[in-house]
Amino acid sequence: MSTASKGLEGIVAAETVLSFIDGEKGILEYNGIAINDLAKHSSFEEVAFLMLNKRLPKKPEFEAFITDLRGSYGLSDHTLSLIKSMPTTAQPMHMLRTMVSALAMEDPEPNSIDIPEVRVKAVRILAKAPTIVAAFDRLRRGLDIVSPDPSLSFAANFLYMLNAERPTHTMERAFDACMILHADHGLNASTFTCRVITSTLSDIYSAITGAIGALRGPLHGGANEGVMHMLNEIDSPEEAEQFVMNKLAARDRIMGFGHRVYKSYDPRATYLKTLAEQLATDTGNADLYAKSSAIEKTMAREVASKGIYPNVDFYSATTYHSIGLKLDLFTPMFALSRISGWAGHALEQLDGNRLIRPSADYVGPHNTQYLPIEQR
Ligand code: ACO
């Protein structure tokens, strides 16, 4: 009889000090600090330091960190020419995955597994990924690339490079909060991918490239784009209930709902719901919020008893749309933030590494006679 846990549910495969999740009570903490406190009072740059160093920075450390991070926003001519050579029809997640992989080729020591050196590489990847996404997006829109501005925060600089104008304080704060909320989340599928690759003593570029590939799946980070497609399919808030009922009757999944770990409200969704409502109202997208709200109401009535609630992806769709981001940039936004968490896990994995190599239950036949091809 098979002893495998389908989807590895309930299997503990690593130790971490980065994030703690209580799925029953709806708690998420980064290194012991409630996610809500971080979203309200911290910044993504501070959270990124936490991910890479397992604690919040002291003031001089933070200053040094942001100088380093912001000083690494720029891309080499080689990287820029690679982005320019991409088909403008490429999906941004495929482009980002390819470009993170390509960054390894201009690193003279890409394979180093020395922890401080890997931390430095991680800061570089984190800093350059938004520049890569913004440059590609502008090129495909037929616009000139906007060079990064190292005087701007991670969040403000990204929006500046995308739109060629500095974001308002409200937009910068909203986007920064989204980055904080997406930074880490236990041993999710992409983080596990990153740790598996790191455990072979492969390089940080490979680990993050693999993680980006895992993230883009519609059951994982790709769900935020699925949510937006769904919202676009529904013409008005009044039609949302029937839409959900039809999907559930067909046993289809409603994107942005359900979670392997949370059987109560995802605390990230709680924060994003408030943010989405504010931003949608301020930017003339109240209808989008109303549709989301109507979907949530119907899902609460129909499936909350099964522990299915909105996850991080549900209200991030309305939030990103209200910030003015194109639909196919939603999952790349998740990646820009999660690079910090992936890198943090890679560093944890390297510290006392053991190859991750689980077993499979063989369920096929034995003693099978080999038949020449003509006799099969
Ligand atoms: N809509 C409708 N029903 C759902 C949903 C949903 N979104 N999610 C789970 N269910 C139902 C399943 O149909 C199943 O019902 P059954 O027992 O009657 O067959 C039951 O809940 C359990 O579903 P599983 O797939 O076994 O749960 P699992 O823990 O493997 O799935 C997952 C978690 C993949 C996230 C799932 O909830 C899902 O597909 N959600 C939609 C996609 C999504 O939003 N993904 C983003 C997750 S958050 C993140 O990765 C950042």
PDB file of N, CA and C in Angstrom, residues 277-372:
ATOM      1  N   GLU A 277      -9.980  47.974  -1.703  1.00  0.00           N
ATOM      2  CA  GLU A 277     -11.187  48.817  -1.650  1.00  0.00           C
ATOM      3  C   GLU A 277     -10.810  50.303  -1.771  1.00  0.00           C
ATOM      4  N   GLN A 278      -9.789  50.703  -1.000  1.00  0.00           N
ATOM      5  CA  GLN A 278      -9.352  52.117  -1.032  1.00  0.00           C
ATOM      6  C   GLN A 278      -8.879  52.513  -2.426  1.00  0.00           C
ATOM      7  N   LEU A 279      -7.966  51.697  -2.976  1.00  0.00           N
ATOM      8  CA  LEU A 279      -7.367  52.040  -4.271  1.00  0.00           C
ATOM      9  C   LEU A 279      -8.399  52.014  -5.385  1.00  0.00           C
ATOM     10  N   ALA A 280      -9.276  50.998  -5.356  1.00  0.00           N
ATOM     11  CA  ALA A 280     -10.289  50.883  -6.404  1.00  0.00           C
ATOM     12  C   ALA A 280     -11.209  52.097  -6.371  1.00  0.00           C
ATOM     13  N   THR A 281     -11.573  52.540  -5.186  1.00  0.00           N
ATOM     14  CA  THR A 281     -12.443  53.719  -5.066  1.00  0.00           C
ATOM     15  C   THR A 281     -11.724  54.963  -5.591  1.00  0.00           C
ATOM     16  N   ASP A 282     -10.445  55.112  -5.174  1.00  0.00           N
ATOM     17  CA  ASP A 282      -9.674  56.311  -5.577  1.00  0.00           C
ATOM     18  C   ASP A 282      -9.384  56.371  -7.075  1.00  0.00           C
ATOM     19  N   THR A 283      -9.350  55.204  -7.736  1.00  0.00           N
ATOM     20  CA  THR A 283      -8.909  55.189  -9.136  1.00  0.00           C
ATOM     21  C   THR A 283     -10.040  54.887 -10.119  1.00  0.00           C
ATOM     22  N   GLY A 284     -11.258  54.974  -9.647  1.00  0.00           N
ATOM     23  CA  GLY A 284     -12.404  54.749 -10.545  1.00  0.00           C
ATOM     24  C   GLY A 284     -12.616  53.280 -10.885  1.00  0.00           C
ATOM     25  N   ASN A 285     -12.174  52.385  -9.998  1.00  0.00           N
ATOM     26  CA  ASN A 285     -12.358  50.952 -10.238  1.00  0.00           C
ATOM     27  C   ASN A 285     -13.290  50.314  -9.199  1.00  0.00           C
ATOM     28  N   ALA A 286     -14.213  51.125  -8.686  1.00  0.00           N
ATOM     29  CA  ALA A 286     -15.110  50.642  -7.629  1.00  0.00           C
ATOM     30  C   ALA A 286     -15.890  49.408  -8.082  1.00  0.00           C
ATOM     31  N   ASP A 287     -16.203  49.356  -9.369  1.00  0.00           N
ATOM     32  CA  ASP A 287     -16.966  48.221  -9.893  1.00  0.00           C
ATOM     33  C   ASP A 287     -16.200  46.899  -9.749  1.00  0.00           C
ATOM     34  N   LEU A 288     -14.893  47.004  -9.956  1.00  0.00           N
ATOM     35  CA  LEU A 288     -14.032  45.817  -9.853  1.00  0.00           C
ATOM     36  C   LEU A 288     -14.045  45.293  -8.415  1.00  0.00           C
ATOM     37  N   TYR A 289     -13.959  46.231  -7.477  1.00  0.00           N
ATOM     38  CA  TYR A 289     -14.005  45.824  -6.065  1.00  0.00           C
ATOM     39  C   TYR A 289     -15.373  45.222  -5.743  1.00  0.00           C
ATOM     40  N   ALA A 290     -16.421  45.850  -6.283  1.00  0.00           N
ATOM     41  CA  ALA A 290     -17.781  45.356  -6.010  1.00  0.00           C
ATOM     42  C   ALA A 290     -17.946  43.928  -6.557  1.00  0.00           C
ATOM     43  N   LYS A 291     -17.356  43.661  -7.727  1.00  0.00           N
ATOM     44  CA  LYS A 291     -17.438  42.293  -8.284  1.00  0.00           C
ATOM     45  C   LYS A 291     -16.703  41.316  -7.372  1.00  0.00           C
ATOM     46  N   SER A 292     -15.501  41.721  -6.918  1.00  0.00           N
ATOM     47  CA  SER A 292     -14.699  40.855  -6.034  1.00  0.00           C
ATOM     48  C   SER A 292     -15.473  40.558  -4.753  1.00  0.00           C
ATOM     49  N   SER A 293     -16.080  41.607  -4.225  1.00  0.00           N
ATOM     50  CA  SER A 293     -16.825  41.484  -2.987  1.00  0.00           C
ATOM     51  C   SER A 293     -18.010  40.527  -3.151  1.00  0.00           C
ATOM     52  N   ALA A 294     -18.697  40.636  -4.316  1.00  0.00           N
ATOM     53  CA  ALA A 294     -19.848  39.759  -4.564  1.00  0.00           C
ATOM     54  C   ALA A 294     -19.398  38.300  -4.719  1.00  0.00           C
ATOM     55  N   ILE A 295     -18.243  38.100  -5.345  1.00  0.00           N
ATOM     56  CA  ILE A 295     -17.712  36.727  -5.478  1.00  0.00           C
ATOM     57  C   ILE A 295     -17.424  36.179  -4.088  1.00  0.00           C
ATOM     58  N   GLU A 296     -16.765  37.012  -3.266  1.00  0.00           N
ATOM     59  CA  GLU A 296     -16.404  36.552  -1.922  1.00  0.00           C
ATOM     60  C   GLU A 296     -17.645  36.182  -1.113  1.00  0.00           C
ATOM     61  N   LYS A 297     -18.700  37.000  -1.250  1.00  0.00           N
ATOM     62  CA  LYS A 297     -19.933  36.759  -0.487  1.00  0.00           C
ATOM     63  C   LYS A 297     -20.536  35.399  -0.870  1.00  0.00           C
ATOM     64  N   THR A 298     -20.568  35.128  -2.179  1.00  0.00           N
ATOM     65  CA  THR A 298     -21.139  33.863  -2.635  1.00  0.00           C
ATOM     66  C   THR A 298     -20.267  32.687  -2.193  1.00  0.00           C
ATOM     67  N   MET A 299     -18.949  32.849  -2.313  1.00  0.00           N
ATOM     68  CA  MET A 299     -18.034  31.776  -1.898  1.00  0.00           C
ATOM     69  C   MET A 299     -18.166  31.518  -0.394  1.00  0.00           C
ATOM     70  N   ALA A 300     -18.363  32.578   0.399  1.00  0.00           N
ATOM     71  CA  ALA A 300     -18.496  32.417   1.849  1.00  0.00           C
ATOM     72  C   ALA A 300     -19.729  31.566   2.154  1.00  0.00           C
ATOM     73  N   ARG A 301     -20.810  31.851   1.452  1.00  0.00           N
ATOM     74  CA  ARG A 301     -22.056  31.106   1.683  1.00  0.00           C
ATOM     75  C   ARG A 301     -21.910  29.641   1.228  1.00  0.00           C
ATOM     76  N   GLU A 302     -21.228  29.429   0.101  1.00  0.00           N
ATOM     77  CA  GLU A 302     -21.193  28.094  -0.511  1.00  0.00           C
ATOM     78  C   GLU A 302     -20.073  27.188  -0.004  1.00  0.00           C
ATOM     79  N   VAL A 303     -18.886  27.726   0.214  1.00  0.00           N
ATOM     80  CA  VAL A 303     -17.746  26.819   0.477  1.00  0.00           C
ATOM     81  C   VAL A 303     -16.892  27.164   1.704  1.00  0.00           C
ATOM     82  N   ALA A 304     -17.235  28.248   2.425  1.00  0.00           N
ATOM     83  CA  ALA A 304     -16.397  28.587   3.602  1.00  0.00           C
ATOM     84  C   ALA A 304     -16.406  27.438   4.614  1.00  0.00           C
ATOM     85  N   SER A 305     -17.515  26.686   4.664  1.00  0.00           N
ATOM     86  CA  SER A 305     -17.592  25.572   5.626  1.00  0.00           C
ATOM     87  C   SER A 305     -16.541  24.503   5.305  1.00  0.00           C
ATOM     88  N   LYS A 306     -16.040  24.493   4.042  1.00  0.00           N
ATOM     89  CA  LYS A 306     -14.972  23.529   3.678  1.00  0.00           C
ATOM     90  C   LYS A 306     -13.595  24.131   3.913  1.00  0.00           C
ATOM     91  N   GLY A 307     -13.546  25.335   4.511  1.00  0.00           N
ATOM     92  CA  GLY A 307     -12.248  25.980   4.788  1.00  0.00           C
ATOM     93  C   GLY A 307     -11.685  26.682   3.558  1.00  0.00           C
ATOM     94  N   ILE A 308     -12.563  27.047   2.627  1.00  0.00           N
ATOM     95  CA  ILE A 308     -12.082  27.743   1.409  1.00  0.00           C
ATOM     96  C   ILE A 308     -12.416  29.230   1.519  1.00  0.00           C
ATOM     97  N   TYR A 309     -11.365  30.033   1.634  1.00  0.00           N
ATOM     98  CA  TYR A 309     -11.485  31.484   1.807  1.00  0.00           C
ATOM     99  C   TYR A 309     -10.597  32.169   0.760  1.00  0.00           C
ATOM    100  N   PRO A 310     -10.714  33.505   0.632  1.00  0.00           N
ATOM    101  CA  PRO A 310      -9.806  34.189  -0.295  1.00  0.00           C
ATOM    102  C   PRO A 310      -8.355  34.020   0.140  1.00  0.00           C
ATOM    103  N   ASN A 311      -7.473  33.821  -0.831  1.00  0.00           N
ATOM    104  CA  ASN A 311      -6.036  33.778  -0.528  1.00  0.00           C
ATOM    105  C   ASN A 311      -5.392  35.078  -1.017  1.00  0.00           C
ATOM    106  N   VAL A 312      -4.067  35.152  -0.908  1.00  0.00           N
ATOM    107  CA  VAL A 312      -3.337  36.392  -1.227  1.00  0.00           C
ATOM    108  C   VAL A 312      -3.613  36.896  -2.649  1.00  0.00           C
ATOM    109  N   ASP A 313      -3.894  35.945  -3.549  1.00  0.00           N
ATOM    110  CA  ASP A 313      -4.046  36.331  -4.955  1.00  0.00           C
ATOM    111  C   ASP A 313      -5.366  37.022  -5.257  1.00  0.00           C
ATOM    112  N   PHE A 314      -6.399  36.796  -4.411  1.00  0.00           N
ATOM    113  CA  PHE A 314      -7.728  37.286  -4.781  1.00  0.00           C
ATOM    114  C   PHE A 314      -7.788  38.808  -4.835  1.00  0.00           C
ATOM    115  N   TYR A 315      -7.463  39.477  -3.739  1.00  0.00           N
ATOM    116  CA  TYR A 315      -7.562  40.939  -3.756  1.00  0.00           C
ATOM    117  C   TYR A 315      -6.304  41.603  -4.321  1.00  0.00           C
ATOM    118  N   SER A 316      -5.236  40.830  -4.528  1.00  0.00           N
ATOM    119  CA  SER A 316      -4.070  41.475  -5.154  1.00  0.00           C
ATOM    120  C   SER A 316      -4.394  41.814  -6.611  1.00  0.00           C
ATOM    121  N   ALA A 317      -5.314  41.074  -7.229  1.00  0.00           N
ATOM    122  CA  ALA A 317      -5.684  41.385  -8.622  1.00  0.00           C
ATOM    123  C   ALA A 317      -6.295  42.789  -8.707  1.00  0.00           C
ATOM    124  N   THR A 318      -7.293  43.072  -7.866  1.00  0.00           N
ATOM    125  CA  THR A 318      -7.925  44.407  -7.884  1.00  0.00           C
ATOM    126  C   THR A 318      -6.897  45.478  -7.510  1.00  0.00           C
ATOM    127  N   THR A 319      -6.034  45.150  -6.555  1.00  0.00           N
ATOM    128  CA  THR A 319      -5.017  46.118  -6.116  1.00  0.00           C
ATOM    129  C   THR A 319      -4.073  46.457  -7.267  1.00  0.00           C
ATOM    130  N   TYR A 320      -3.514  45.436  -7.916  1.00  0.00           N
ATOM    131  CA  TYR A 320      -2.560  45.691  -9.004  1.00  0.00           C
ATOM    132  C   TYR A 320      -3.224  46.419 -10.169  1.00  0.00           C
ATOM    133  N   HIS A 321      -4.464  46.025 -10.476  1.00  0.00           N
ATOM    134  CA  HIS A 321      -5.160  46.709 -11.579  1.00  0.00           C
ATOM    135  C   HIS A 321      -5.337  48.191 -11.233  1.00  0.00           C
ATOM    136  N   SER A 322      -5.685  48.475  -9.977  1.00  0.00           N
ATOM    137  CA  SER A 322      -5.907  49.874  -9.564  1.00  0.00           C
ATOM    138  C   SER A 322      -4.594  50.657  -9.562  1.00  0.00           C
ATOM    139  N   ILE A 323      -3.492  49.970  -9.323  1.00  0.00           N
ATOM    140  CA  ILE A 323      -2.181  50.649  -9.382  1.00  0.00           C
ATOM    141  C   ILE A 323      -1.826  50.947 -10.842  1.00  0.00           C
ATOM    142  N   GLY A 324      -2.517  50.300 -11.769  1.00  0.00           N
ATOM    143  CA  GLY A 324      -2.296  50.581 -13.192  1.00  0.00           C
ATOM    144  C   GLY A 324      -1.424  49.543 -13.880  1.00  0.00           C
ATOM    145  N   LEU A 325      -1.255  48.385 -13.228  1.00  0.00           N
ATOM    146  CA  LEU A 325      -0.403  47.346 -13.835  1.00  0.00           C
ATOM    147  C   LEU A 325      -1.196  46.505 -14.819  1.00  0.00           C
ATOM    148  N   LYS A 326      -0.521  46.131 -15.913  1.00  0.00           N
ATOM    149  CA  LYS A 326      -1.162  45.262 -16.903  1.00  0.00           C
ATOM    150  C   LYS A 326      -1.318  43.860 -16.322  1.00  0.00           C
ATOM    151  N   LEU A 327      -2.366  43.190 -16.772  1.00  0.00           N
ATOM    152  CA  LEU A 327      -2.705  41.866 -16.238  1.00  0.00           C
ATOM    153  C   LEU A 327      -1.520  40.888 -16.226  1.00  0.00           C
ATOM    154  N   ASP A 328      -0.773  40.838 -17.313  1.00  0.00           N
ATOM    155  CA  ASP A 328       0.293  39.830 -17.359  1.00  0.00           C
ATOM    156  C   ASP A 328       1.548  40.248 -16.581  1.00  0.00           C
ATOM    157  N   LEU A 329       1.446  41.375 -15.852  1.00  0.00           N
ATOM    158  CA  LEU A 329       2.554  41.734 -14.943  1.00  0.00           C
ATOM    159  C   LEU A 329       2.234  41.324 -13.505  1.00  0.00           C
ATOM    160  N   PHE A 330       1.010  40.821 -13.263  1.00  0.00           N
ATOM    161  CA  PHE A 330       0.636  40.498 -11.876  1.00  0.00           C
ATOM    162  C   PHE A 330       1.552  39.416 -11.281  1.00  0.00           C
ATOM    163  N   THR A 331       1.742  38.319 -12.010  1.00  0.00           N
ATOM    164  CA  THR A 331       2.578  37.244 -11.452  1.00  0.00           C
ATOM    165  C   THR A 331       4.048  37.672 -11.374  1.00  0.00           C
ATOM    166  N   PRO A 332       4.574  38.408 -12.375  1.00  0.00           N
ATOM    167  CA  PRO A 332       5.931  38.943 -12.187  1.00  0.00           C
ATOM    168  C   PRO A 332       6.060  39.806 -10.924  1.00  0.00           C
ATOM    169  N   MET A 333       4.983  40.546 -10.548  1.00  0.00           N
ATOM    170  CA  MET A 333       5.059  41.357  -9.318  1.00  0.00           C
ATOM    171  C   MET A 333       5.278  40.452  -8.103  1.00  0.00           C
ATOM    172  N   PHE A 334       4.582  39.329  -8.099  1.00  0.00           N
ATOM    173  CA  PHE A 334       4.733  38.343  -7.035  1.00  0.00           C
ATOM    174  C   PHE A 334       6.207  37.896  -6.996  1.00  0.00           C
ATOM    175  N   ALA A 335       6.756  37.612  -8.179  1.00  0.00           N
ATOM    176  CA  ALA A 335       8.146  37.134  -8.248  1.00  0.00           C
ATOM    177  C   ALA A 335       9.131  38.184  -7.750  1.00  0.00           C
ATOM    178  N   LEU A 336       8.902  39.466  -8.119  1.00  0.00           N
ATOM    179  CA  LEU A 336       9.847  40.521  -7.709  1.00  0.00           C
ATOM    180  C   LEU A 336      10.005  40.540  -6.196  1.00  0.00           C
ATOM    181  N   SER A 337       8.899  40.359  -5.498  1.00  0.00           N
ATOM    182  CA  SER A 337       8.941  40.341  -4.037  1.00  0.00           C
ATOM    183  C   SER A 337       9.502  39.015  -3.513  1.00  0.00           C
ATOM    184  N   ARG A 338       8.991  37.904  -4.070  1.00  0.00           N
ATOM    185  CA  ARG A 338       9.332  36.578  -3.520  1.00  0.00           C
ATOM    186  C   ARG A 338      10.796  36.216  -3.727  1.00  0.00           C
ATOM    187  N   ILE A 339      11.483  36.893  -4.652  1.00  0.00           N
ATOM    188  CA  ILE A 339      12.926  36.635  -4.817  1.00  0.00           C
ATOM    189  C   ILE A 339      13.613  36.784  -3.458  1.00  0.00           C
ATOM    190  N   SER A 340      13.144  37.742  -2.639  1.00  0.00           N
ATOM    191  CA  SER A 340      13.763  37.929  -1.309  1.00  0.00           C
ATOM    192  C   SER A 340      13.573  36.686  -0.444  1.00  0.00           C
ATOM    193  N   GLY A 341      12.367  36.146  -0.438  1.00  0.00           N
ATOM    194  CA  GLY A 341      12.094  34.944   0.365  1.00  0.00           C
ATOM    195  C   GLY A 341      12.829  33.727  -0.173  1.00  0.00           C
ATOM    196  N   TRP A 342      12.791  33.559  -1.502  1.00  0.00           N
ATOM    197  CA  TRP A 342      13.515  32.419  -2.096  1.00  0.00           C
ATOM    198  C   TRP A 342      14.997  32.483  -1.711  1.00  0.00           C
ATOM    199  N   ALA A 343      15.580  33.669  -1.846  1.00  0.00           N
ATOM    200  CA  ALA A 343      17.014  33.795  -1.546  1.00  0.00           C
ATOM    201  C   ALA A 343      17.272  33.510  -0.068  1.00  0.00           C
ATOM    202  N   GLY A 344      16.372  33.990   0.793  1.00  0.00           N
ATOM    203  CA  GLY A 344      16.510  33.711   2.229  1.00  0.00           C
ATOM    204  C   GLY A 344      16.506  32.215   2.494  1.00  0.00           C
ATOM    205  N   HIS A 345      15.612  31.493   1.833  1.00  0.00           N
ATOM    206  CA  HIS A 345      15.550  30.036   2.005  1.00  0.00           C
ATOM    207  C   HIS A 345      16.790  29.359   1.425  1.00  0.00           C
ATOM    208  N   ALA A 346      17.285  29.882   0.307  1.00  0.00           N
ATOM    209  CA  ALA A 346      18.504  29.296  -0.274  1.00  0.00           C
ATOM    210  C   ALA A 346      19.653  29.420   0.723  1.00  0.00           C
ATOM    211  N   LEU A 347      19.748  30.578   1.382  1.00  0.00           N
ATOM    212  CA  LEU A 347      20.821  30.792   2.369  1.00  0.00           C
ATOM    213  C   LEU A 347      20.630  29.857   3.567  1.00  0.00           C
ATOM    214  N   GLU A 348      19.375  29.681   3.994  1.00  0.00           N
ATOM    215  CA  GLU A 348      19.108  28.753   5.111  1.00  0.00           C
ATOM    216  C   GLU A 348      19.491  27.323   4.708  1.00  0.00           C
ATOM    217  N   GLN A 349      19.179  26.988   3.457  1.00  0.00           N
ATOM    218  CA  GLN A 349      19.460  25.626   2.982  1.00  0.00           C
ATOM    219  C   GLN A 349      20.968  25.368   2.939  1.00  0.00           C
ATOM    220  N   LEU A 350      21.716  26.374   2.481  1.00  0.00           N
ATOM    221  CA  LEU A 350      23.172  26.200   2.365  1.00  0.00           C
ATOM    222  C   LEU A 350      23.830  26.015   3.734  1.00  0.00           C
ATOM    223  N   ASP A 351      23.207  26.604   4.748  1.00  0.00           N
ATOM    224  CA  ASP A 351      23.760  26.528   6.101  1.00  0.00           C
ATOM    225  C   ASP A 351      23.396  25.157   6.692  1.00  0.00           C
ATOM    226  N   GLY A 352      24.299  24.214   6.588  1.00  0.00           N
ATOM    227  CA  GLY A 352      24.022  22.853   7.090  1.00  0.00           C
ATOM    228  C   GLY A 352      23.274  22.034   6.059  1.00  0.00           C
ATOM    229  N   ASN A 353      23.601  22.258   4.782  1.00  0.00           N
ATOM    230  CA  ASN A 353      22.871  21.591   3.693  1.00  0.00           C
ATOM    231  C   ASN A 353      22.921  20.065   3.768  1.00  0.00           C
ATOM    232  N   ARG A 354      21.779  19.461   3.423  1.00  0.00           N
ATOM    233  CA  ARG A 354      21.777  18.041   3.072  1.00  0.00           C
ATOM    234  C   ARG A 354      20.908  17.897   1.825  1.00  0.00           C
ATOM    235  N   LEU A 355      21.370  17.119   0.853  1.00  0.00           N
ATOM    236  CA  LEU A 355      20.640  16.932  -0.407  1.00  0.00           C
ATOM    237  C   LEU A 355      19.184  16.547  -0.127  1.00  0.00           C
ATOM    238  N   ILE A 356      18.250  17.276  -0.766  1.00  0.00           N
ATOM    239  CA  ILE A 356      16.819  16.915  -0.632  1.00  0.00           C
ATOM    240  C   ILE A 356      16.528  15.850  -1.682  1.00  0.00           C
ATOM    241  N   ARG A 357      16.203  14.693  -1.209  1.00  0.00           N
ATOM    242  CA  ARG A 357      16.030  13.590  -2.140  1.00  0.00           C
ATOM    243  C   ARG A 357      15.021  12.623  -1.520  1.00  0.00           C
ATOM    244  N   PRO A 358      13.708  12.920  -1.694  1.00  0.00           N
ATOM    245  CA  PRO A 358      12.707  12.008  -1.136  1.00  0.00           C
ATOM    246  C   PRO A 358      12.603  10.728  -1.965  1.00  0.00           C
ATOM    247  N   SER A 359      11.723   9.843  -1.551  1.00  0.00           N
ATOM    248  CA  SER A 359      11.559   8.579  -2.278  1.00  0.00           C
ATOM    249  C   SER A 359      10.205   8.553  -2.956  1.00  0.00           C
ATOM    250  N   ALA A 360      10.069   7.633  -3.874  1.00  0.00           N
ATOM    251  CA  ALA A 360       8.765   7.415  -4.515  1.00  0.00           C
ATOM    252  C   ALA A 360       8.351   5.973  -4.248  1.00  0.00           C
ATOM    253  N   ASP A 361       7.071   5.747  -4.015  1.00  0.00           N
ATOM    254  CA  ASP A 361       6.570   4.374  -3.910  1.00  0.00           C
ATOM    255  C   ASP A 361       6.468   3.815  -5.313  1.00  0.00           C
ATOM    256  N   TYR A 362       7.200   2.764  -5.584  1.00  0.00           N
ATOM    257  CA  TYR A 362       7.085   2.145  -6.912  1.00  0.00           C
ATOM    258  C   TYR A 362       5.788   1.338  -6.940  1.00  0.00           C
ATOM    259  N   VAL A 363       4.903   1.647  -7.894  1.00  0.00           N
ATOM    260  CA  VAL A 363       3.616   0.951  -7.937  1.00  0.00           C
ATOM    261  C   VAL A 363       3.436   0.167  -9.252  1.00  0.00           C
ATOM    262  N   GLY A 364       4.544  -0.052  -9.955  1.00  0.00           N
ATOM    263  CA  GLY A 364       4.476  -0.787 -11.217  1.00  0.00           C
ATOM    264  C   GLY A 364       4.726  -2.275 -11.006  1.00  0.00           C
ATOM    265  N   PRO A 365       4.739  -3.028 -12.107  1.00  0.00           N
ATOM    266  CA  PRO A 365       4.926  -4.493 -12.011  1.00  0.00           C
ATOM    267  C   PRO A 365       6.391  -4.867 -11.769  1.00  0.00           C
ATOM    268  N   HIS A 366       6.630  -6.128 -11.396  1.00  0.00           N
ATOM    269  CA  HIS A 366       7.990  -6.675 -11.241  1.00  0.00           C
ATOM    270  C   HIS A 366       8.150  -7.898 -12.160  1.00  0.00           C
ATOM    271  N   ASN A 367       9.366  -8.302 -12.311  1.00  0.00           N
ATOM    272  CA  ASN A 367       9.693  -9.521 -13.078  1.00  0.00           C
ATOM    273  C   ASN A 367       9.049  -9.538 -14.467  1.00  0.00           C
ATOM    274  N   THR A 368       8.985  -8.397 -15.102  1.00  0.00           N
ATOM    275  CA  THR A 368       8.382  -8.303 -16.434  1.00  0.00           C
ATOM    276  C   THR A 368       9.400  -8.750 -17.473  1.00  0.00           C
ATOM    277  N   GLN A 369       8.946  -9.594 -18.381  1.00  0.00           N
ATOM    278  CA  GLN A 369       9.867 -10.090 -19.408  1.00  0.00           C
ATOM    279  C   GLN A 369      10.100  -9.028 -20.479  1.00  0.00           C
ATOM    280  N   TYR A 370      11.346  -8.828 -20.854  1.00  0.00           N
ATOM    281  CA  TYR A 370      11.642  -7.874 -21.941  1.00  0.00           C
ATOM    282  C   TYR A 370      11.230  -8.488 -23.267  1.00  0.00           C
ATOM    283  N   LEU A 371      10.371  -7.770 -24.013  1.00  0.00           N
ATOM    284  CA  LEU A 371       9.952  -8.260 -25.320  1.00  0.00           C
ATOM    285  C   LEU A 371      10.575  -7.411 -26.412  1.00  0.00           C
ATOM    286  N   PRO A 372      11.163  -8.032 -27.418  1.00  0.00           N
ATOM    287  CA  PRO A 372      11.669  -7.251 -28.552  1.00  0.00           C
ATOM    288  C   PRO A 372      10.527  -6.427 -29.152  1.00  0.00           C
TER     289      PRO A 372
END
